[in-house]
Short mmCIF file of C-alpha atoms and ligand atoms in Angstrom, two decimals:
data_model
loop_
_atom_site.label_atom_id
_atom_site.label_comp_id
_atom_site.label_asym_id
_atom_site.label_seq_id
_atom_site.Cartn_x
_atom_site.Cartn_y
_atom_site.Cartn_z
CA MET A 1 -60.27 -187.30 -26.13
CA THR A 2 -57.11 -185.47 -25.00
CA LYS A 3 -57.05 -183.84 -21.64
CA PRO A 4 -56.84 -180.03 -21.60
CA PRO A 5 -53.57 -178.64 -20.30
CA MET A 6 -53.42 -178.14 -16.60
CA LEU A 7 -52.17 -174.47 -15.72
CA THR A 8 -51.40 -172.66 -12.28
CA ALA A 9 -53.70 -169.69 -11.61
CA GLN A 10 -50.92 -167.40 -12.38
CA GLN A 11 -50.14 -169.00 -15.69
CA ALA A 12 -53.70 -168.59 -16.60
CA LEU A 13 -53.85 -165.06 -15.53
CA ASP A 14 -50.60 -164.18 -17.43
CA HIS A 15 -52.07 -165.45 -20.58
CA LEU A 16 -55.40 -163.62 -20.16
CA LEU A 17 -53.74 -160.31 -19.33
CA LEU A 18 -51.52 -160.63 -22.39
CA HIS A 19 -54.49 -160.42 -24.57
CA ALA A 20 -56.80 -157.87 -22.96
CA LYS A 21 -56.46 -154.57 -24.49
CA PRO A 22 -58.23 -151.53 -23.17
CA VAL A 23 -61.42 -150.59 -25.14
CA SER A 24 -61.38 -147.07 -26.89
CA GLY A 25 -64.02 -144.64 -26.41
CA SER A 26 -65.07 -142.11 -23.74
CA GLU A 27 -67.93 -139.92 -22.82
CA VAL A 28 -68.31 -136.78 -20.58
CA VAL A 29 -70.89 -137.44 -17.81
CA PRO A 30 -72.25 -135.36 -14.85
CA MET A 31 -70.55 -136.10 -11.60
CA GLN A 32 -73.16 -138.45 -10.08
CA ALA A 33 -73.24 -140.38 -13.19
CA ALA A 34 -69.53 -141.18 -12.95
CA LEU A 35 -69.86 -143.48 -9.93
CA GLY A 36 -68.36 -146.73 -10.67
CA ARG A 37 -66.83 -145.51 -13.99
CA VAL A 38 -63.18 -145.21 -15.03
CA LEU A 39 -61.56 -141.81 -15.63
CA ALA A 40 -60.47 -141.41 -19.14
CA GLU A 41 -58.21 -138.36 -18.45
CA ASP A 42 -56.41 -136.83 -15.62
CA VAL A 43 -58.48 -134.37 -13.64
CA LYS A 44 -56.69 -131.15 -12.87
CA SER A 45 -57.83 -129.00 -10.05
CA LEU A 46 -59.49 -125.67 -11.12
CA VAL A 47 -58.74 -124.05 -7.70
CA ASP A 48 -56.60 -124.38 -4.65
CA VAL A 49 -58.13 -126.57 -2.07
CA PRO A 50 -58.58 -125.13 0.45
CA PRO A 51 -58.87 -121.91 -1.62
CA MET A 52 -57.65 -119.74 1.32
CA ASP A 53 -56.00 -120.09 4.83
CA ASN A 54 -58.89 -120.99 7.20
CA THR A 55 -59.50 -122.16 10.65
CA SER A 56 -60.12 -125.64 11.60
CA MET A 57 -61.66 -124.59 15.04
CA ASP A 58 -64.15 -122.24 16.59
CA GLY A 59 -61.98 -119.80 18.53
CA TYR A 60 -59.85 -116.53 18.21
CA ALA A 61 -57.41 -115.57 15.49
CA VAL A 62 -54.52 -113.91 17.10
CA ARG A 63 -51.04 -112.48 16.54
CA ILE A 64 -48.65 -114.61 18.71
CA ALA A 65 -46.35 -111.61 19.23
CA ASP A 66 -49.13 -109.83 21.04
CA LEU A 67 -49.22 -112.49 23.79
CA ASN A 68 -45.66 -111.99 24.68
CA ILE A 69 -46.78 -108.69 26.04
CA ALA A 70 -50.28 -109.16 27.32
CA SER A 71 -52.47 -112.08 28.24
CA HIS A 72 -55.79 -110.72 26.85
CA LEU A 73 -56.77 -109.18 23.69
CA LYS A 74 -59.56 -106.91 22.54
CA ILE A 75 -62.03 -108.78 20.28
CA ALA A 76 -62.13 -106.39 17.38
CA GLN A 77 -63.96 -108.49 14.65
CA ARG A 78 -66.20 -111.41 14.02
CA ILE A 79 -65.68 -113.84 11.09
CA PRO A 80 -68.32 -116.54 10.44
CA ALA A 81 -67.64 -119.13 7.62
CA GLY A 82 -68.36 -117.61 4.27
CA SER A 83 -67.32 -113.99 5.33
CA VAL A 84 -63.92 -112.32 5.23
CA GLY A 85 -62.38 -110.39 7.98
CA SER A 86 -60.03 -107.30 7.87
CA GLN A 87 -56.28 -106.75 8.87
CA LEU A 88 -55.81 -107.97 12.59
CA GLU A 89 -54.49 -104.92 14.29
CA PRO A 90 -51.87 -105.37 17.07
CA GLY A 91 -53.43 -106.15 20.53
CA THR A 92 -56.64 -107.48 18.97
CA ALA A 93 -58.27 -110.78 18.39
CA ALA A 94 -60.91 -111.90 15.92
CA ARG A 95 -63.70 -114.14 16.93
CA ILE A 96 -63.73 -116.86 14.17
CA PHE A 97 -65.59 -119.92 13.18
CA THR A 98 -64.55 -123.17 11.63
CA GLY A 99 -64.10 -122.69 7.92
CA ALA A 100 -63.71 -119.02 8.05
CA PRO A 101 -60.65 -117.28 6.32
CA ILE A 102 -57.83 -116.21 8.59
CA PRO A 103 -57.54 -112.53 8.72
CA PRO A 104 -54.43 -110.84 7.35
CA GLY A 105 -51.88 -110.44 10.23
CA ALA A 106 -53.13 -113.39 12.36
CA ASP A 107 -50.58 -116.36 12.73
CA ALA A 108 -52.57 -118.68 15.04
CA VAL A 109 -56.03 -119.64 16.18
CA VAL A 110 -56.65 -120.39 19.79
CA MET A 111 -59.67 -122.78 20.22
CA GLN A 112 -62.58 -121.40 22.31
CA GLU A 113 -61.89 -124.07 24.96
CA ASP A 114 -58.61 -122.37 25.82
CA CYS A 115 -59.95 -118.82 26.17
CA THR A 116 -61.99 -116.95 28.69
CA VAL A 117 -64.02 -114.04 27.67
CA LEU A 118 -63.44 -111.55 30.46
CA GLU A 119 -66.50 -111.06 32.87
CA GLY A 120 -67.88 -107.52 32.36
CA SER A 121 -65.85 -106.33 29.57
CA GLY A 122 -67.64 -108.49 26.89
CA GLU A 123 -64.98 -107.51 24.55
CA ASP A 124 -61.54 -108.85 25.84
CA VAL A 125 -60.51 -112.45 25.49
CA GLN A 126 -57.85 -113.99 27.84
CA ILE A 127 -55.74 -116.85 26.29
CA ASN A 128 -54.97 -119.55 28.66
CA SER A 129 -52.64 -121.77 26.63
CA ALA A 130 -49.20 -121.59 25.10
CA LEU A 131 -49.48 -121.09 21.20
CA LYS A 132 -47.52 -122.38 18.27
CA VAL A 133 -47.29 -120.54 14.95
CA GLY A 134 -49.93 -121.71 12.55
CA GLN A 135 -51.96 -123.75 14.99
CA TRP A 136 -55.47 -124.63 13.81
CA ILE A 137 -54.87 -123.04 10.63
CA ARG A 138 -55.55 -125.06 7.43
CA ARG A 139 -53.24 -123.72 4.64
CA LYS A 140 -54.44 -122.68 1.17
CA GLY A 141 -53.71 -125.56 -1.22
CA GLU A 142 -52.70 -128.05 1.36
CA ASP A 143 -55.15 -130.56 -0.26
CA LEU A 144 -54.87 -129.64 -3.86
CA THR A 145 -53.29 -126.91 -5.88
CA ALA A 146 -54.84 -125.31 -8.95
CA GLY A 147 -53.54 -126.91 -12.27
CA LYS A 148 -52.19 -129.95 -10.52
CA THR A 149 -53.47 -133.50 -11.10
CA ALA A 150 -56.09 -134.38 -8.49
CA LEU A 151 -57.02 -137.71 -10.05
CA SER A 152 -55.25 -139.79 -12.39
CA ALA A 153 -56.62 -141.21 -15.71
CA ARG A 154 -57.62 -145.00 -15.26
CA THR A 155 -58.88 -144.38 -11.70
CA PHE A 156 -61.99 -146.16 -10.75
CA LEU A 157 -64.23 -143.71 -9.44
CA ARG A 158 -65.72 -144.28 -5.91
CA PRO A 159 -67.81 -141.84 -3.75
CA GLN A 160 -64.62 -140.28 -2.57
CA GLU A 161 -63.17 -139.62 -5.85
CA LEU A 162 -66.38 -137.87 -6.91
CA GLY A 163 -65.91 -135.65 -3.88
CA VAL A 164 -62.21 -134.85 -4.71
CA ALA A 165 -63.29 -133.93 -8.24
CA ALA A 166 -66.16 -131.67 -6.93
CA SER A 167 -63.64 -130.04 -4.40
CA ALA A 168 -61.54 -129.28 -7.47
CA GLY A 169 -64.37 -127.36 -9.02
CA LEU A 170 -65.54 -129.90 -11.67
CA THR A 171 -69.16 -130.63 -12.63
CA HIS A 172 -68.62 -133.31 -15.19
CA LEU A 173 -65.95 -135.99 -15.85
CA SER A 174 -64.67 -137.80 -18.93
CA VAL A 175 -65.03 -141.49 -18.36
CA LYS A 176 -64.17 -144.57 -20.45
CA ARG A 177 -67.15 -146.12 -22.15
CA ARG A 178 -68.50 -149.11 -20.29
CA VAL A 179 -67.16 -152.51 -21.18
CA ARG A 180 -70.07 -154.42 -22.78
CA VAL A 181 -70.50 -157.89 -21.54
CA ALA A 182 -73.16 -160.53 -22.42
CA ALA A 183 -73.72 -163.49 -20.25
CA PHE A 184 -75.74 -166.75 -20.66
CA PHE A 185 -76.18 -169.63 -18.72
CA THR A 186 -76.03 -173.26 -20.02
CA GLY A 187 -77.98 -176.22 -18.61
CA ASP A 188 -81.10 -178.06 -19.34
CA GLU A 189 -81.68 -178.34 -15.69
CA LEU A 190 -81.84 -174.57 -15.03
CA ALA A 191 -84.96 -172.69 -14.19
CA LEU A 192 -85.48 -169.00 -13.40
CA PRO A 193 -86.66 -168.20 -9.94
CA GLY A 194 -90.41 -167.62 -10.07
CA GLU A 195 -91.03 -170.66 -12.33
CA PRO A 196 -92.03 -173.92 -10.84
CA LEU A 197 -89.01 -176.49 -10.60
CA LYS A 198 -89.46 -179.48 -12.75
CA PRO A 199 -88.12 -182.82 -11.67
CA GLY A 200 -84.23 -182.70 -11.98
CA GLY A 201 -84.34 -178.99 -12.14
CA ILE A 202 -82.44 -176.28 -10.06
CA TYR A 203 -82.70 -172.53 -10.04
CA ASN A 204 -80.23 -170.60 -12.11
CA SER A 205 -78.12 -168.68 -9.28
CA ASN A 206 -75.11 -167.95 -11.41
CA ARG A 207 -77.27 -165.44 -13.41
CA ASP A 208 -77.77 -163.22 -10.35
CA THR A 209 -74.29 -163.62 -9.04
CA LEU A 210 -72.53 -162.95 -12.21
CA LEU A 211 -74.60 -160.06 -13.44
CA ALA A 212 -74.33 -158.39 -10.17
CA CYS A 213 -70.55 -159.00 -10.32
CA LEU A 214 -70.52 -157.29 -13.58
CA LYS A 215 -72.47 -154.30 -12.43
CA ALA A 216 -70.18 -153.96 -9.41
CA LEU A 217 -67.32 -153.58 -11.88
CA GLY A 218 -69.25 -150.95 -13.87
CA CYS A 219 -69.84 -153.13 -16.89
CA ASP A 220 -72.96 -152.83 -19.21
CA ALA A 221 -74.17 -156.28 -18.70
CA THR A 222 -76.69 -157.98 -21.08
CA ASP A 223 -78.53 -161.12 -19.65
CA LEU A 224 -79.01 -163.41 -22.62
CA GLY A 225 -80.76 -165.96 -20.20
CA ILE A 226 -80.64 -169.72 -20.02
CA VAL A 227 -79.51 -171.59 -23.14
CA PRO A 228 -80.20 -175.18 -23.47
CA ASP A 229 -77.55 -177.92 -23.89
CA ARG A 230 -77.64 -177.96 -27.58
CA LEU A 231 -74.94 -177.00 -29.99
CA ASP A 232 -77.01 -175.11 -32.65
CA VAL A 233 -78.63 -172.83 -30.01
CA THR A 234 -75.31 -172.27 -28.27
CA ARG A 235 -73.73 -171.30 -31.50
CA ALA A 236 -76.54 -168.86 -32.51
CA THR A 237 -76.37 -167.24 -28.97
CA LEU A 238 -72.71 -166.74 -29.32
CA ARG A 239 -73.06 -165.21 -32.86
CA ALA A 240 -75.83 -162.68 -31.66
CA ALA A 241 -73.87 -161.82 -28.59
CA SER A 242 -70.57 -161.00 -30.49
CA LYS A 243 -72.13 -158.29 -32.47
CA ASP A 244 -72.20 -155.60 -29.88
CA HIS A 245 -70.24 -156.98 -26.92
CA ASP A 246 -66.61 -156.73 -25.89
CA LEU A 247 -66.73 -159.94 -23.89
CA ILE A 248 -69.18 -163.00 -23.67
CA ILE A 249 -69.21 -165.05 -20.47
CA THR A 250 -71.09 -168.15 -19.71
CA SER A 251 -71.54 -170.56 -16.95
CA GLY A 252 -71.63 -174.35 -17.27
CA GLY A 253 -70.89 -176.75 -20.13
CA VAL A 254 -67.06 -176.27 -20.05
CA SER A 255 -66.29 -179.76 -18.98
CA VAL A 256 -65.68 -182.23 -21.72
CA GLY A 257 -68.81 -184.40 -21.30
CA GLU A 258 -71.17 -184.88 -24.27
CA GLU A 259 -73.55 -182.42 -22.85
CA ASP A 260 -70.94 -179.75 -22.72
CA HIS A 261 -71.44 -177.78 -25.93
CA ILE A 262 -69.17 -174.69 -25.07
CA LYS A 263 -65.97 -175.97 -26.55
CA PRO A 264 -67.43 -177.11 -29.91
CA ALA A 265 -69.71 -174.07 -30.24
CA VAL A 266 -66.89 -171.38 -29.60
CA THR A 267 -64.38 -173.36 -31.71
CA ALA A 268 -66.84 -173.39 -34.60
CA GLU A 269 -67.56 -169.52 -34.26
CA GLY A 270 -64.13 -168.51 -33.35
CA ARG A 271 -61.26 -170.03 -31.35
CA LEU A 272 -61.02 -171.44 -27.90
CA ASN A 273 -58.57 -172.71 -25.31
CA LEU A 274 -59.98 -175.03 -22.80
CA TRP A 275 -57.97 -175.07 -19.56
CA GLN A 276 -57.76 -176.98 -16.45
CA ILE A 277 -56.62 -174.55 -13.74
CA ALA A 278 -55.07 -176.17 -10.67
CA ILE A 279 -57.38 -174.38 -8.25
CA LYS A 280 -60.26 -175.49 -6.18
CA PRO A 281 -63.05 -174.41 -6.43
CA GLY A 282 -62.82 -173.85 -10.12
CA LYS A 283 -60.73 -175.92 -12.49
CA PRO A 284 -62.25 -175.84 -16.01
CA LEU A 285 -62.06 -172.44 -17.66
CA ALA A 286 -62.50 -171.66 -21.39
CA PHE A 287 -60.88 -168.68 -23.02
CA GLY A 288 -61.15 -167.52 -26.56
CA ALA A 289 -62.94 -165.29 -28.96
CA VAL A 290 -66.02 -165.22 -31.20
CA ARG A 291 -65.98 -163.77 -34.86
CA ARG A 292 -68.44 -160.88 -35.32
CA SER A 293 -68.87 -161.76 -38.94
CA ASN A 294 -67.00 -163.26 -41.86
CA ASN A 295 -65.23 -159.76 -42.37
CA PRO A 296 -62.18 -159.71 -40.17
CA ASP A 297 -62.40 -156.09 -39.92
CA ASP A 298 -65.43 -156.43 -37.64
CA GLY A 299 -63.12 -158.20 -35.10
CA GLU A 300 -64.05 -160.54 -32.29
CA ALA A 301 -65.62 -160.55 -28.95
CA TRP A 302 -63.69 -162.21 -26.11
CA PHE A 303 -65.09 -165.26 -24.59
CA MET A 304 -64.69 -166.69 -21.08
CA GLY A 305 -66.51 -169.75 -20.09
CA LEU A 306 -66.90 -170.41 -16.39
CA PRO A 307 -67.67 -173.58 -14.55
CA GLY A 308 -71.26 -174.35 -13.48
CA ASN A 309 -70.89 -174.90 -9.98
CA PRO A 310 -72.03 -171.77 -8.19
CA VAL A 311 -69.04 -171.21 -6.12
CA SER A 312 -66.76 -172.23 -8.80
CA SER A 313 -68.27 -169.76 -11.26
CA PHE A 314 -68.17 -166.83 -8.63
CA VAL A 315 -64.44 -167.63 -7.62
CA THR A 316 -63.28 -167.97 -11.19
CA PHE A 317 -64.93 -164.70 -11.94
CA LEU A 318 -63.27 -162.93 -9.42
CA LEU A 319 -59.87 -164.49 -9.95
CA PHE A 320 -59.87 -164.39 -13.74
CA VAL A 321 -62.70 -162.61 -15.41
CA ARG A 322 -62.36 -159.48 -13.07
CA PRO A 323 -58.70 -158.86 -13.92
CA PHE A 324 -59.57 -159.26 -17.63
CA ILE A 325 -62.36 -156.79 -17.42
CA LEU A 326 -60.25 -154.37 -15.40
CA GLN A 327 -57.56 -154.35 -18.19
CA LEU A 328 -60.35 -153.79 -20.87
CA GLN A 329 -61.42 -150.90 -18.66
CA GLY A 330 -57.87 -149.67 -18.59
CA ARG A 331 -57.55 -150.11 -14.91
CA GLU A 332 -54.59 -151.81 -13.09
CA ALA A 333 -55.16 -155.51 -13.05
CA GLY A 334 -52.63 -156.50 -10.37
CA PRO A 335 -52.93 -159.50 -8.10
CA PRO A 336 -55.82 -159.17 -5.57
CA ARG A 337 -54.73 -157.48 -2.25
CA SER A 338 -54.04 -160.09 0.26
CA TYR A 339 -53.13 -159.75 4.04
CA PRO A 340 -51.34 -162.23 6.41
CA MET A 341 -54.12 -163.29 8.94
CA ARG A 342 -54.19 -165.89 11.63
CA ALA A 343 -56.08 -169.08 10.90
CA ASP A 344 -58.20 -170.10 13.83
CA PHE A 345 -58.64 -173.55 12.24
CA ASP A 346 -56.61 -176.52 11.12
CA TRP A 347 -56.16 -177.37 7.56
CA LEU A 348 -54.44 -180.67 7.20
CA LYS A 349 -55.68 -181.95 3.82
CA GLY A 350 -53.25 -180.23 1.68
CA ASP A 351 -54.97 -180.52 -1.80
CA ARG A 352 -52.90 -180.96 -5.06
CA ARG A 353 -54.73 -177.79 -6.26
CA ASN A 354 -54.26 -174.24 -5.08
CA GLU A 355 -57.37 -173.83 -2.74
CA PHE A 356 -59.44 -170.77 -2.07
CA LEU A 357 -61.18 -171.39 1.11
CA ARG A 358 -64.32 -169.41 2.23
CA VAL A 359 -63.55 -167.81 5.72
CA LYS A 360 -64.72 -165.06 7.92
CA ILE A 361 -62.88 -162.71 10.30
CA ASN A 362 -63.91 -163.37 13.93
CA ASP A 363 -64.04 -161.08 16.80
CA GLN A 364 -60.65 -162.26 17.89
CA GLY A 365 -59.10 -161.09 14.83
CA GLY A 366 -58.52 -164.50 13.48
CA LEU A 367 -60.30 -166.41 10.53
CA ASP A 368 -62.93 -169.12 10.97
CA LEU A 369 -63.67 -171.65 8.22
CA PHE A 370 -66.96 -172.24 6.61
CA GLN A 371 -67.59 -176.04 7.36
CA ASN A 372 -68.98 -177.10 3.95
CA GLN A 373 -66.34 -176.23 1.26
CA SER A 374 -68.17 -177.82 -1.51
CA SER A 375 -68.27 -175.91 -4.75
CA GLY A 376 -72.01 -176.43 -4.91
CA VAL A 377 -72.70 -174.81 -1.65
CA LEU A 378 -73.10 -171.09 -2.42
CA THR A 379 -74.04 -169.98 1.13
CA SER A 380 -70.22 -170.47 1.80
CA ALA A 381 -69.70 -167.36 -0.23
CA SER A 382 -72.36 -165.41 1.50
CA TRP A 383 -71.30 -166.24 4.87
CA SER A 384 -67.69 -165.40 4.25
CA ASP A 385 -65.84 -162.18 3.83
CA GLY A 386 -62.86 -163.43 2.18
CA LEU A 387 -60.77 -166.23 0.73
CA VAL A 388 -57.63 -168.07 1.96
CA ASP A 389 -55.33 -168.56 -0.88
CA CYS A 390 -53.76 -171.83 0.05
CA PRO A 391 -50.94 -172.94 -2.26
CA PRO A 392 -50.88 -176.68 -3.43
CA GLY A 393 -50.03 -179.00 -0.84
CA GLN A 394 -50.04 -176.43 1.96
CA ILE A 395 -51.35 -177.57 5.32
CA PHE A 396 -51.60 -175.37 8.50
CA LYS A 397 -52.51 -175.36 11.97
CA ALA A 398 -54.79 -172.99 14.16
CA GLY A 399 -52.50 -170.06 15.02
CA ASP A 400 -50.44 -170.17 11.75
CA PHE A 401 -50.55 -167.20 9.41
CA VAL A 402 -52.23 -167.50 6.00
CA LYS A 403 -52.89 -165.42 3.05
CA TYR A 404 -56.32 -163.68 3.20
CA ILE A 405 -58.01 -161.95 0.36
CA PRO A 406 -61.01 -159.86 1.25
CA LEU A 407 -63.99 -160.41 -1.05
CA SER A 408 -64.78 -156.77 -0.79
CA ALA A 409 -61.59 -155.77 -2.69
CA LEU A 410 -62.71 -158.03 -5.58
CA LEU A 411 -66.17 -156.70 -6.10
CA TYR A 412 -65.41 -153.22 -7.70
P1 AMP B 501 -71.62 -178.04 -15.67
O1 AMP B 501 -70.46 -177.14 -15.44
O2 AMP B 501 -72.55 -177.54 -16.69
O3 AMP B 501 -71.39 -179.50 -15.67
O4 AMP B 501 -72.35 -177.82 -14.34
C1 AMP B 501 -71.85 -178.24 -13.06
C2 AMP B 501 -72.86 -178.15 -11.87
O5 AMP B 501 -73.27 -176.72 -11.67
C3 AMP B 501 -74.24 -178.88 -12.12
O6 AMP B 501 -74.59 -179.46 -10.87
C4 AMP B 501 -75.11 -177.77 -12.51
O7 AMP B 501 -76.46 -178.15 -12.33
C5 AMP B 501 -74.61 -176.62 -11.79
N1 AMP B 501 -74.94 -175.37 -12.55
C6 AMP B 501 -74.66 -175.10 -13.71
N2 AMP B 501 -75.09 -173.84 -14.06
C7 AMP B 501 -75.68 -173.34 -12.88
C8 AMP B 501 -76.42 -172.15 -12.71
N3 AMP B 501 -76.49 -171.31 -13.63
N4 AMP B 501 -76.86 -172.05 -11.43
C9 AMP B 501 -76.67 -173.02 -10.46
N5 AMP B 501 -76.22 -174.15 -10.73
C10 AMP B 501 -75.58 -174.32 -12.02
MG1 MG B 502 -74.20 -178.33 -17.67
#
């Protein structure tokens, strides 16, 4: 049996991204349904934001020129948020509250902490601080201007983007259709949590990890369950899944043992590359496509087969499946954000493969290492908040800076 080619992570990624074309189709959904979706079109603001000059403080709107002449002003009007004042006459001040429009004629706001309402008069305010033109005034359009792009097409919508669109006056957003992904999990040893474990069995954890990863990315995820280590069932499941999905992902069965049926099954139903990627955890990764029918016009569903070990399947999902999905969604699929961080541990083993160590930021601003880095120990992934990307052969000592990738940046 010939050994699959060994690729670097970058070579594998370049190959994947060369193939993933954004799915077509969009829909208009109400604002709250757009969370976790991808914008299909630019959003242009319907209004200026803020719509008018307004005060960012409770206090008094004044004309600075008046204060060159007098230190106190007559309080001539009161402007709460939501109402509109009138022309500020010379020698007067307007009592004003945060968010209220600046009255015409005023050129600064004095915060109430810098003022004294004169005893007895009840109507005069003394200004106790020096003033600058425009102070405490939020200018019309300083956030967004009417007609200008507030959010660009291809943006992944987080809570703050929904807020921006709402501030721009929109009720609905045009979003890309969800990428449809089917997932199944191979292995005769697998049992669903809730079922008794038979001898030799283990619970299927990849199902919950991977389906949740897909949901976090905003995919439509179909769970096709556990598929036994049999060629005919694996082929039938692939055929069924290809019909109405853009991508099929699996875990397990991508080594080249005789119980590993992914390679022959996908090859029979479409085409497949089986790669060895020089990373740890990880290594085997299958990439290919499954024909939807004998009619080439029906096209293919993409296929990605992940290793079975739980940490390997999680890490290869984040490093390879995620960017592939981002590109199907029409999002930017650049390299994961990384930051130089201080390692507070020694790493002297220098593996031949590019390692992704499970680490956590400590209270001193350095990184601690999870002791057991085995690809079967999934608690390493829940304990950690990031990965150290450690190039082949690299060793380091406590105090050295390393490349830290936050997991949170890979889960949306
Ligand atoms: P495989 O890639 O099929 O050779 O599996 C590698 C290891 O991962 C074996 O120890 C499997 O029992 C384990 N494994 C495979 N699939 C899963 C899964 N869905 N959940 C938990 N462990 C799994
Ligand atoms: Mg297996």
